[in-house]
Amino acid sequence: MEKINYQNFRIEAENICVDYNGKVALYDANLRLKSGQICGLVGMNGAGKTTFFNALTGFVNISKGKIRINGESVRSAQKDQTIAYVPQNEGIDSQFPISVWNVVMMGRYGSMNIFRCPRESDVQAVKDAIERVDLTNHLSTPIGNLSGGQRKRTFLARAIAQRASILLLDEPFSGVDIRTEKLISELFIQFKNEGKTILLSTHDMIHVREFCDLVLLINKTVVAYGETSEVFTPENITTTFGGISPDFLFGPES
Amino acid sequence: MELCSFLTLDSFITDPLTHDFMRKALLMSSLVAAVCGFLSSYLTLKGWALMGDAVSHSVMPGVVVAYALGLPFSLGAFIFGVGSVALIGFIKQKSRVKEDTVIGLVFTGFFALGIVLVSKIKSNIDLHSILFGSPLGISLSDVKQTIFISLLVVILLSIFRKDLMLYCFDPRHAKTVGINVFFLHYLLLTCLSLAAVVGLQSVGIILVVAMLITPGATAYLLTDKFDNMTVISVLSAIISSLIGIYVSFWFDLETGGSIVLAQTFIFLFAFLFAPRYGIFKLKKLFAGYK
């Protein structure tokens, strides 16, 4: 019976807590997302955004609460490669000697044999993914020689090649050029139409209004969660950012 | 008298080969260099230089205890190598002391324990050969053990080559797609302990960390491709071993030190003249002549 309740939700996090050596990073956080929904994760630095992502991917263990991905445990989501994580540009070693092709191929590793020998279908998936992010001219370029935007697109391509139904994106718009920003925006619309579920963290309030059906405001715990039009109010934003007004944070237009 | 032999390059290379111990030393050191070079590219990229230092020093008491008990010394070294890492992790988690301090503290403690044990346990352990290596005096049982461990490490690294690359590059993604990151972490540590064990025979415990860091660092300056990096790392390690042994033979120098110095010179050469990342950027220099 319990499973049927979860089936409607791609992501279901219930009262989750995460602590690092006794230091609380996130407590009593809840989130429910369905197929085709885009949710913005908004909060200050250190508010627990990355911790939230880490909990959903199973990179850190939760000390309390429950996480269900497509009604299953995080571990089976890992086995099925249900979730793809697109890191911040700062989160990766850009000097690592690896080409665009090989990074995107890593999206297929989970479904390959132990030697990670690419099959024809893997090669095709990687080719298609690279084409979708418009990097076909950079197949063998080392990632250290790419611009910030191109690097971001490489990791998006890895997520596409993985064919995950849930995408977690850490600051997808930070440090990218206009062209990449436009391409990411277009991809979001395509992902939504394909029924993918997207959770993205961002500092940019305009992007939240533009793309996100839902917004999750956090400051160690959930401050507010719901439809963007209802929840993304100056009062809630002020509370999330520790009493600083949104006018001050983002200019009077926000 | 020996200087006369220098007149021909031919005899410089072939003369030492007439000695059985030299042939064995050249073969064994090349094998050890290949293993350490292979592992080195992973350690460099993972940022585990200090960890390599720690593990290689921590195997010391293991070697001594194993000798005293008549066990294969690789077994003792392995237990203490992995044990030191576990202890580092434990102290880091349970105290407010920073990680580099904990590493320094633990490995010097282990190393000191090893030295004290050597002085206490009456046996035929030659402290000098453990500290500084003795590729010229390697025994038959050591040869067998070295070959076995080297093959084991090379096979493990080859099987999990791509997974380890992913683990070094982006462990979070590895975890997200269901790859066992915990296993890879300990696999790399195991290989590190084993490589330290075979490496200490050619250059000794004090310098073995150079075998585990320098080839990878050299290769890192010379290429942007991971596969090439591994190949360059292995080749530079083997070449330095050969140079080191020949030089030590002809000039009567400490062998371990000579091998590591050869590695350091190759690194310096790459540091100065690497096509893209060297200080003088050879590519640009040549471009100027066109």
XYZ file of C-alpha atoms in Angstrom:
544
model
C 0.000 0.000 0.000
C 2.766 2.353 0.937
C 4.384 2.028 -2.437
C 1.238 3.204 -4.216
C 1.334 6.453 -2.270
C 4.815 7.161 -3.483
C 4.277 6.259 -7.081
C 3.003 9.691 -8.025
C 6.184 11.301 -6.843
C 9.570 11.112 -8.476
C 11.255 12.540 -5.410
C 9.851 12.219 -1.940
C 11.943 13.460 0.973
C 10.303 13.289 4.379
C 11.730 15.034 7.440
C 15.299 14.379 6.418
C 18.203 15.400 8.650
C 21.877 15.428 7.786
C 24.699 16.105 10.179
C 28.439 16.105 9.722
C 30.133 14.825 12.880
C 27.353 16.128 15.052
C 27.076 19.473 13.275
C 23.595 19.858 11.806
C 23.597 20.820 8.122
C 19.954 20.154 7.358
C 16.967 19.182 9.496
C 13.315 18.255 8.998
C 13.440 18.978 5.284
C 10.599 17.863 3.059
C 10.199 17.811 -0.683
C 7.817 16.169 -3.127
C 8.300 16.444 -6.859
C 6.420 14.891 -9.737
C 7.351 14.108 -13.299
C 7.745 17.199 -15.495
C 8.182 19.592 -12.586
C 11.011 22.053 -12.245
C 11.805 23.148 -8.723
C 14.180 25.888 -7.651
C 16.246 25.393 -4.505
C 17.014 28.782 -2.996
C 19.030 29.667 0.070
C 22.159 31.364 1.344
C 25.600 29.817 1.095
C 25.766 27.155 3.783
C 21.975 26.890 3.954
C 22.155 23.215 3.024
C 21.522 23.256 -0.724
C 24.473 21.065 -1.623
C 23.748 18.871 1.412
C 20.216 18.397 0.105
C 21.599 17.289 -3.264
C 24.099 15.000 -1.556
C 21.333 13.378 0.469
C 19.200 12.757 -2.623
C 22.095 11.178 -4.531
C 23.164 9.144 -1.510
C 26.560 10.836 -1.351
C 25.910 11.541 2.326
C 23.758 9.464 4.646
C 20.724 10.974 6.277
C 20.557 10.628 10.043
C 16.767 10.830 10.181
C 13.839 10.800 7.799
C 13.091 8.982 4.590
C 13.945 9.466 0.931
C 12.118 7.725 -1.886
C 13.121 8.054 -5.504
C 10.378 6.770 -7.823
C 9.042 4.984 -4.782
C 12.297 3.112 -4.247
C 15.292 3.552 -1.996
C 18.205 5.849 -2.880
C 20.363 2.778 -3.386
C 18.140 1.307 -6.054
C 17.946 4.733 -7.684
C 21.742 4.612 -7.890
C 21.639 1.165 -9.451
C 19.076 2.304 -12.019
C 20.961 5.578 -12.617
C 17.714 7.415 -12.035
C 19.411 10.588 -10.853
C 21.975 12.669 -12.696
C 23.936 15.329 -10.875
C 25.374 18.320 -12.706
C 28.054 19.884 -10.483
C 28.980 23.528 -10.111
C 31.929 24.556 -12.228
C 33.871 25.107 -9.016
C 33.042 21.604 -7.868
C 35.276 19.860 -10.393
C 38.992 19.792 -11.139
C 39.136 21.608 -14.486
C 42.799 20.638 -14.944
C 42.035 16.918 -14.929
C 43.456 15.404 -18.143
C 40.202 14.254 -19.684
C 38.379 15.071 -22.908
C 34.754 16.123 -23.447
C 34.022 12.724 -24.994
C 35.324 10.815 -21.986
C 33.460 12.981 -19.478
C 30.184 12.422 -21.307
C 30.954 8.701 -21.615
C 31.102 8.597 -17.797
C 27.342 9.122 -17.900
C 27.082 5.613 -19.354
C 29.426 3.862 -16.878
C 26.623 2.705 -14.604
C 25.090 0.562 -17.334
C 28.328 -0.857 -18.762
C 30.236 -4.019 -17.839
C 33.011 -3.962 -15.235
C 35.686 -2.875 -17.742
C 33.433 -0.011 -18.870
C 33.760 -0.947 -22.534
C 31.365 1.220 -24.525
C 28.837 -0.613 -26.679
C 27.448 0.786 -29.918
C 24.426 2.120 -28.021
C 26.675 3.922 -25.512
C 28.662 5.576 -28.293
C 25.426 6.692 -29.926
C 24.025 8.047 -26.645
C 27.208 10.051 -26.076
C 27.196 11.397 -29.627
C 23.556 12.466 -29.341
C 24.109 14.089 -25.956
C 27.111 16.079 -27.182
C 25.126 17.188 -30.193
C 22.280 18.422 -27.999
C 24.615 20.707 -26.078
C 26.306 21.860 -29.274
C 29.842 20.660 -28.511
C 30.357 18.403 -31.525
C 33.431 20.413 -32.497
C 35.052 19.746 -29.144
C 34.859 15.954 -28.829
C 38.536 15.491 -28.005
C 39.137 18.860 -26.345
C 40.503 18.524 -22.800
C 38.060 20.083 -20.356
C 40.813 22.416 -19.143
C 40.717 24.156 -22.540
C 36.976 24.845 -22.435
C 35.223 28.020 -21.335
C 33.055 27.938 -18.212
C 29.929 27.676 -20.332
C 31.289 24.876 -22.495
C 32.328 22.970 -19.395
C 28.849 23.338 -17.937
C 27.412 22.011 -21.211
C 29.778 19.025 -21.057
C 28.362 18.001 -17.696
C 24.812 18.569 -18.932
C 25.633 16.247 -21.829
C 26.834 13.657 -19.316
C 23.461 13.882 -17.558
C 21.652 13.552 -20.901
C 23.776 10.550 -21.899
C 22.916 8.941 -18.578
C 19.237 9.102 -19.577
C 18.266 9.903 -16.010
C 14.692 10.838 -15.245
C 15.712 13.166 -12.418
C 18.250 15.953 -12.848
C 19.892 17.777 -9.968
C 21.714 20.911 -11.062
C 23.958 22.894 -8.768
C 24.002 26.536 -9.894
C 23.483 25.759 -13.595
C 23.596 29.425 -14.605
C 26.622 30.614 -12.638
C 29.689 31.568 -14.636
C 28.242 30.797 -18.062
C 28.041 32.870 -21.244
C 24.785 34.114 -22.800
C 24.829 31.384 -25.432
C 25.067 28.629 -22.833
C 22.376 30.286 -20.738
C 20.041 30.287 -23.738
C 20.883 26.679 -24.550
C 20.271 25.569 -20.969
C 16.922 27.396 -20.957
C 15.883 25.587 -24.128
C 17.014 22.253 -22.725
C 14.940 22.832 -19.583
C 11.802 23.207 -21.684
C 12.683 20.025 -23.603
C 13.391 18.120 -20.368
C 10.074 19.250 -18.950
C 8.256 18.038 -22.061
C 10.115 14.719 -21.819
C 8.710 14.351 -18.318
C 12.004 14.721 -16.476
C 12.032 16.106 -12.952
C 14.462 18.928 -12.307
C 15.759 20.335 -9.035
C 18.134 23.248 -9.462
C 19.853 25.517 -7.011
C 20.335 29.106 -8.035
C 21.203 32.532 -6.754
C 19.423 34.216 -9.622
C 15.859 35.209 -8.708
C 14.912 35.974 -12.297
C 15.638 32.390 -13.311
C 13.433 31.096 -10.534
C 10.479 33.119 -11.809
C 11.227 32.153 -15.401
C 11.611 28.366 -15.123
C 10.513 27.019 -11.821
C 7.011 25.680 -11.262
C 7.885 25.201 -7.624
C 10.338 26.733 -5.258
C 11.933 25.396 -2.099
C 13.356 28.067 0.186
C 15.783 26.654 2.716
C 17.878 27.840 5.597
C 19.054 24.628 7.277
C 15.419 23.590 7.081
C 12.524 24.385 4.779
C 11.410 28.011 5.127
C 8.720 27.722 2.474
C 7.763 25.327 -0.278
C 5.125 25.507 -2.975
C 4.109 27.060 -6.288
C 6.540 29.794 -7.248
C 3.784 32.403 -7.657
C 2.536 31.767 -4.126
C 5.689 31.061 -2.199
C 8.316 33.246 -3.809
C 7.268 36.367 -1.920
C 9.507 39.148 -0.576
C 8.596 38.116 2.986
C 9.649 34.504 2.483
C 12.841 35.497 0.681
C 13.690 37.875 3.516
C 13.226 35.091 6.053
C 15.350 32.706 3.975
C 18.209 35.146 3.732
C 18.327 35.899 7.430
C 16.394 39.148 7.431
C 18.001 40.798 4.436
C 15.398 42.235 2.075
C 15.194 40.980 -1.522
C 15.522 44.579 -2.758
C 18.928 44.703 -1.195
C 19.851 41.234 -2.479
C 18.644 41.457 -6.036
C 17.805 45.095 -6.756
C 14.362 46.777 -6.654
C 13.142 44.915 -9.759
C 13.060 41.548 -8.027
C 90.624 2.086 -14.626
C 86.879 1.998 -15.037
C 86.955 5.373 -16.678
C 88.455 3.782 -19.798
C 85.173 1.975 -20.304
C 83.447 5.274 -20.730
C 85.072 5.732 -24.080
C 82.404 3.606 -25.723
C 78.732 3.912 -24.962
C 78.421 0.271 -25.872
C 80.508 -0.942 -22.974
C 78.863 1.596 -20.664
C 75.615 -0.260 -21.208
C 76.757 -3.857 -21.708
C 79.507 -4.210 -19.093
C 77.159 -4.104 -16.082
C 74.971 -6.707 -17.800
C 77.691 -9.308 -17.408
C 76.965 -9.316 -13.672
C 74.084 -11.463 -12.533
C 73.125 -9.096 -9.697
C 72.970 -6.172 -12.128
C 70.660 -7.965 -14.532
C 68.390 -8.854 -11.648
C 68.498 -5.314 -10.268
C 67.686 -3.785 -13.655
C 64.771 -6.144 -14.233
C 63.330 -5.873 -10.741
C 63.680 -2.101 -10.557
C 62.014 -1.676 -13.943
C 59.123 -3.815 -12.819
C 58.779 -1.917 -9.560
C 59.047 1.383 -11.432
C 56.321 0.338 -13.850
C 53.962 -0.531 -10.987
C 54.669 2.658 -9.067
C 54.474 4.729 -12.267
C 51.082 3.244 -13.139
C 49.712 4.030 -9.682
C 51.405 7.409 -9.625
C 49.059 8.963 -12.181
C 46.086 8.147 -9.968
C 47.718 9.438 -6.794
C 48.761 12.691 -8.464
C 45.270 13.326 -9.786
C 43.569 12.331 -6.552
C 45.864 14.656 -4.582
C 47.143 11.803 -2.460
C 50.833 12.709 -2.380
C 50.811 13.146 1.382
C 48.818 9.948 1.759
C 51.497 8.152 -0.285
C 54.126 9.541 2.039
C 52.162 8.402 5.076
C 51.463 4.875 3.870
C 54.985 4.258 2.615
C 56.495 5.232 5.970
C 53.854 3.427 7.995
C 54.664 0.028 6.476
C 57.989 0.032 8.347
C 56.863 -1.707 11.583
C 54.882 -4.194 9.471
C 58.000 -5.196 7.573
C 59.941 -5.669 10.808
C 57.227 -7.683 12.576
C 56.704 -9.882 9.526
C 60.421 -10.608 9.313
C 60.532 -11.452 12.996
C 57.574 -13.831 12.693
C 58.824 -15.365 9.471
C 55.822 -14.154 7.460
C 55.992 -12.610 3.990
C 56.994 -9.027 4.682
C 54.402 -7.778 2.196
C 51.653 -9.051 4.489
C 52.920 -7.097 7.484
C 53.497 -4.021 5.385
C 50.026 -4.226 3.958
C 48.334 -4.506 7.355
C 50.239 -1.560 8.791
C 49.811 0.519 5.611
C 46.040 0.173 5.597
C 45.953 0.383 9.410
C 47.689 3.753 9.361
C 45.099 5.127 6.971
C 42.253 3.835 9.118
C 43.876 5.429 12.172
C 44.302 8.736 10.320
C 40.615 8.691 9.402
C 39.605 7.840 12.970
C 41.672 10.567 14.647
C 40.546 13.144 12.098
C 36.922 12.329 12.765
C 37.188 12.259 16.539
C 39.353 15.315 17.154
C 39.627 18.915 16.019
C 43.173 18.450 14.708
C 43.528 19.205 10.971
C 44.053 16.398 8.476
C 47.625 17.177 7.381
C 48.674 17.358 11.017
C 47.047 13.997 11.736
C 48.770 12.415 8.726
C 52.162 13.743 9.802
C 51.581 12.628 13.344
C 50.469 9.089 12.549
C 53.083 8.173 9.975
C 56.026 9.460 11.988
C 54.671 7.494 14.960
C 54.514 4.309 12.895
C 57.916 4.952 11.386
C 59.475 5.503 14.818
C 57.855 2.290 16.045
C 59.484 0.467 13.157
C 62.938 1.827 13.958
C 62.591 0.966 17.662
C 61.426 -2.551 16.753
C 64.422 -3.093 14.491
C 66.766 -2.208 17.321
C 64.906 -4.460 19.780
C 64.201 -7.542 17.679
C 67.416 -9.440 17.170
C 67.247 -10.626 13.636
C 69.093 -10.366 10.392
C 67.080 -7.344 9.258
C 69.309 -4.842 7.608
C 67.983 -1.438 8.646
C 70.046 0.256 5.981
C 68.495 -1.776 3.167
C 64.966 -1.052 4.427
C 65.623 2.658 4.724
C 67.580 3.137 1.520
C 66.684 0.104 -0.583
C 68.965 -2.558 -1.942
C 68.119 -3.413 -5.529
C 71.592 -4.861 -6.020
C 71.238 -7.305 -3.147
C 67.747 -8.620 -3.793
C 67.169 -12.254 -2.782
C 65.360 -14.923 -4.772
C 62.363 -15.064 -2.427
C 62.102 -11.280 -2.650
C 62.149 -11.553 -6.441
C 59.220 -13.950 -6.407
C 57.278 -11.799 -3.989
C 57.968 -8.651 -5.983
C 56.817 -10.242 -9.220
C 53.657 -11.579 -7.588
C 52.715 -8.270 -5.945
C 53.553 -6.260 -9.048
C 51.373 -8.426 -11.241
C 48.542 -8.241 -8.712
C 48.647 -4.444 -8.599
C 48.893 -4.112 -12.378
C 45.938 -6.471 -12.879
C 43.807 -4.657 -10.282
C 44.632 -1.234 -11.715
C 43.961 -2.452 -15.252
C 40.575 -3.935 -14.422
C 39.392 -0.870 -12.526
C 41.291 1.674 -14.627
C 38.250 3.632 -15.752
C 36.403 3.397 -12.455
C 39.444 4.698 -10.606
C 39.747 7.539 -13.096
C 36.102 8.424 -12.435
C 36.677 8.101 -8.674
C 39.596 10.544 -8.852
C 37.722 12.927 -11.127
C 34.182 13.003 -9.776
C 33.382 10.607 -6.902
C 29.930 12.125 -6.500
C 28.945 11.110 -10.014
C 30.421 7.661 -9.453
C 28.228 7.251 -6.387
C 25.163 8.619 -8.196
C 25.392 5.991 -10.943
C 25.772 3.154 -8.475
C 29.540 2.616 -8.599
C 30.949 1.429 -5.268
C 33.067 4.404 -4.208
C 33.930 2.846 -0.860
C 35.429 -0.147 -2.648
C 37.429 2.042 -5.033
C 38.777 4.104 -2.140
C 40.126 1.013 -0.410
C 41.272 -0.526 -3.676
C 43.450 2.504 -4.321
C 44.746 2.386 -0.747
C 45.502 -1.331 -1.054
C 47.404 -0.768 -4.283
C 49.253 2.096 -2.600
C 50.374 -0.119 0.297
C 51.417 -2.912 -2.044
C 53.300 -0.530 -4.341
C 55.059 0.960 -1.311
C 56.151 -2.548 -0.330
C 57.708 -3.381 -3.688
C 59.028 0.164 -4.095
C 60.927 0.079 -0.832
C 63.146 -2.679 -2.221
C 64.556 -0.510 -4.934
C 64.702 2.917 -3.298
C 63.936 2.246 0.369
C 61.182 3.456 2.671
C 62.400 7.024 2.877
C 62.395 7.642 -0.853
C 59.649 5.308 -2.033
C 57.152 8.138 -1.995
C 59.132 9.730 -4.839
C 58.416 6.646 -6.972
C 54.730 7.182 -6.237
C 54.552 10.910 -6.931
C 57.239 12.111 -9.308
C 56.407 10.049 -12.444
C 52.750 11.090 -12.256
C 53.659 14.734 -11.728
C 56.046 14.630 -14.702
C 53.395 13.055 -16.920
C 50.791 15.566 -15.747
C 52.926 18.369 -17.196
C 53.300 16.600 -20.529
C 49.790 15.618 -21.586
C 46.096 16.406 -21.417
C 44.965 12.830 -21.922
C 44.614 10.382 -19.073
C 45.757 7.310 -21.028
C 48.855 9.118 -22.269
C 49.529 10.272 -18.758
C 49.648 6.682 -17.513
C 51.975 5.616 -20.337
C 54.341 8.581 -19.839
C 54.335 8.046 -16.103
C 55.294 4.369 -16.450
C 57.965 5.097 -19.071
C 59.559 7.933 -17.115
C 59.650 5.724 -14.009
C 61.327 2.847 -15.878
C 63.843 5.115 -17.613
C 64.799 6.772 -14.309
C 65.321 3.384 -12.711
C 67.635 2.263 -15.497
C 69.570 5.535 -15.462
C 69.811 5.445 -11.669
C 71.168 1.906 -11.557
C 73.727 2.476 -14.323
C 74.917 5.720 -12.800
C 75.190 4.144 -9.361
C 77.182 1.239 -10.844
C 79.724 3.344 -12.688
C 80.130 6.115 -10.137
C 79.656 3.947 -7.045
C 76.689 5.940 -5.751
C 73.760 4.964 -3.526
C 71.324 3.247 -5.923
C 68.003 4.365 -4.426
C 69.126 7.965 -4.292
C 70.366 7.828 -7.877
C 67.046 6.479 -9.152
C 65.055 9.188 -7.397
C 67.479 11.889 -8.541
C 67.056 10.707 -12.130
C 63.290 11.024 -11.682
C 63.684 14.493 -10.253
C 65.806 15.588 -13.210
C 63.234 14.256 -15.670
C 60.562 16.177 -13.775
C 62.673 19.344 -13.889
C 63.135 18.901 -17.616
C 59.355 18.629 -18.077
C 58.832 21.569 -15.730
C 61.094 23.736 -17.866
C 60.398 22.496 -21.376
C 56.988 20.776 -21.483
C 55.304 21.789 -24.757
C 52.241 23.339 -23.171
C 52.782 23.583 -19.433
C 56.554 24.074 -19.181
C 58.067 27.389 -18.219
C 59.716 27.843 -21.609
C 56.998 26.076 -23.618
C 59.120 24.260 -26.223
C 56.323 24.412 -28.781
C 56.499 28.190 -28.864
C 60.293 28.155 -29.043
C 60.217 25.935 -32.130
C 57.373 27.914 -33.648
C 59.658 30.926 -33.588
C 62.046 29.282 -36.048
C 59.424 28.516 -38.655
